[in-house]
């Protein structure tokens, strides 16, 4: 039962990786490199998603209290500092959680 569920979850990732294409304007690569890239994209996506989710969580734990603490201060640059914190959090948490081909 667990193996069937695992296969059902991994199957869409495999097909998504196979359908991945190179970015527009990227130089051509050999067929061996393309095959290796497809395998790395498919197998690397779960790791990439895990690492990105972890960095998002850690960033949230640091940014949210820091932003709140800065809001309580009278520092002249506090708005810019808070904006920089929020920008970093947005960079770490938003965007695709799928490993894109290079």
CSV table of C-alpha atoms in Angstrom, one decimal:
chain,number,residue,atom,x,y,z
A,1,UNK,CA,0.0,0.0,0.0
A,2,UNK,CA,2.8,2.4,0.9
A,3,UNK,CA,4.8,1.6,-2.2
A,4,UNK,CA,1.7,2.3,-4.4
A,5,UNK,CA,1.2,5.7,-2.7
A,6,UNK,CA,4.9,6.5,-3.1
A,7,UNK,CA,4.7,5.6,-6.8
A,8,UNK,CA,1.6,7.7,-7.2
A,9,UNK,CA,3.4,10.7,-5.7
A,10,UNK,CA,6.6,10.3,-7.7
A,11,UNK,CA,5.1,9.6,-11.1
A,12,UNK,CA,4.0,13.2,-11.7
A,13,UNK,CA,7.5,14.4,-10.8
A,14,UNK,CA,9.1,12.0,-13.3
A,15,UNK,CA,6.8,13.2,-16.1
A,16,UNK,CA,7.3,16.8,-15.1
A,17,UNK,CA,11.1,16.3,-15.3
A,18,UNK,CA,10.9,14.6,-18.7
A,19,UNK,CA,8.9,17.5,-20.0
A,20,UNK,CA,11.3,20.1,-18.7
A,21,UNK,CA,13.0,22.2,-21.4
A,22,UNK,CA,16.0,24.4,-21.5
A,23,UNK,CA,15.6,28.1,-21.0
A,24,UNK,CA,15.2,30.1,-24.2
A,25,UNK,CA,18.5,31.3,-25.7
A,26,UNK,CA,20.5,28.6,-23.9
A,27,UNK,CA,23.3,27.2,-26.0
A,28,UNK,CA,22.8,23.7,-27.4
A,29,UNK,CA,24.2,20.7,-25.4
A,30,UNK,CA,25.0,17.1,-26.4
A,31,UNK,CA,22.4,14.4,-26.1
A,32,UNK,CA,24.3,12.8,-23.3
A,33,UNK,CA,24.3,16.1,-21.4
A,34,UNK,CA,20.6,16.5,-22.0
A,35,UNK,CA,19.9,13.0,-20.8
A,36,UNK,CA,22.0,13.6,-17.6
A,37,UNK,CA,20.3,17.0,-17.1
A,38,UNK,CA,16.9,15.4,-17.3
A,39,UNK,CA,17.8,12.8,-14.7
A,40,UNK,CA,19.4,15.4,-12.4
A,41,UNK,CA,16.2,17.6,-12.8
A,42,UNK,CA,13.9,14.8,-11.9
A,43,UNK,CA,15.9,13.3,-9.0
A,44,UNK,CA,17.1,16.7,-7.8
A,45,UNK,CA,13.6,18.3,-7.5
A,46,UNK,CA,12.7,16.7,-4.2
A,47,UNK,CA,16.0,17.7,-2.7
A,48,UNK,CA,15.7,21.2,-4.1
A,49,UNK,CA,12.1,21.6,-2.7
A,50,UNK,CA,13.2,20.3,0.7
A,51,UNK,CA,16.2,22.7,0.9
A,52,UNK,CA,14.1,25.6,-0.3
A,53,UNK,CA,11.3,24.8,2.2
A,54,UNK,CA,13.9,24.5,5.0
A,55,UNK,CA,15.5,27.9,4.1
A,56,UNK,CA,12.1,29.5,4.0
A,57,UNK,CA,11.2,28.1,7.5
A,58,UNK,CA,14.6,29.3,8.9
A,59,UNK,CA,14.2,32.7,7.3
A,60,UNK,CA,10.7,33.1,8.7
A,61,UNK,CA,11.9,32.2,12.2
A,62,UNK,CA,14.6,34.9,11.9
A,63,UNK,CA,12.8,37.6,9.9
A,64,UNK,CA,9.5,37.8,11.6
A,65,UNK,CA,10.8,38.6,15.1
A,66,UNK,CA,13.5,40.9,13.7
A,67,UNK,CA,11.0,42.9,11.7
A,68,UNK,CA,8.7,43.2,14.7
A,69,UNK,CA,11.7,44.4,16.9
A,70,UNK,CA,12.8,46.9,14.2
A,71,UNK,CA,9.2,48.3,14.1
A,72,UNK,CA,9.4,49.1,17.8
A,73,UNK,CA,12.6,51.1,17.5
A,74,UNK,CA,13.2,54.7,16.6
A,75,UNK,CA,16.0,54.0,14.1
A,76,UNK,CA,15.9,56.4,11.1
A,77,UNK,CA,16.6,53.6,8.6
A,78,UNK,CA,14.2,51.0,10.2
A,79,UNK,CA,11.8,51.1,7.2
A,80,UNK,CA,14.6,50.3,4.8
A,81,UNK,CA,16.0,47.6,7.1
A,82,UNK,CA,12.6,46.0,7.4
A,83,UNK,CA,12.2,46.2,3.6
A,84,UNK,CA,15.5,44.4,3.2
A,85,UNK,CA,14.4,41.7,5.6
A,86,UNK,CA,11.1,41.2,3.8
A,87,UNK,CA,12.8,41.1,0.4
A,88,UNK,CA,15.1,38.3,1.6
A,89,UNK,CA,12.1,36.4,3.0
A,90,UNK,CA,10.3,36.7,-0.3
A,91,UNK,CA,13.4,35.5,-2.2
A,92,UNK,CA,13.7,32.4,0.0
A,93,UNK,CA,10.0,31.5,0.2
A,94,UNK,CA,8.4,32.4,-3.2
A,95,UNK,CA,9.1,31.1,-6.6
A,96,UNK,CA,9.2,27.6,-8.0
A,97,UNK,CA,10.1,24.7,-5.8
A,98,UNK,CA,11.0,22.7,-8.9
A,99,UNK,CA,14.6,22.3,-10.0
A,100,UNK,CA,14.9,24.0,-13.3
A,101,UNK,CA,17.2,22.8,-16.1
A,102,UNK,CA,20.4,24.9,-16.5
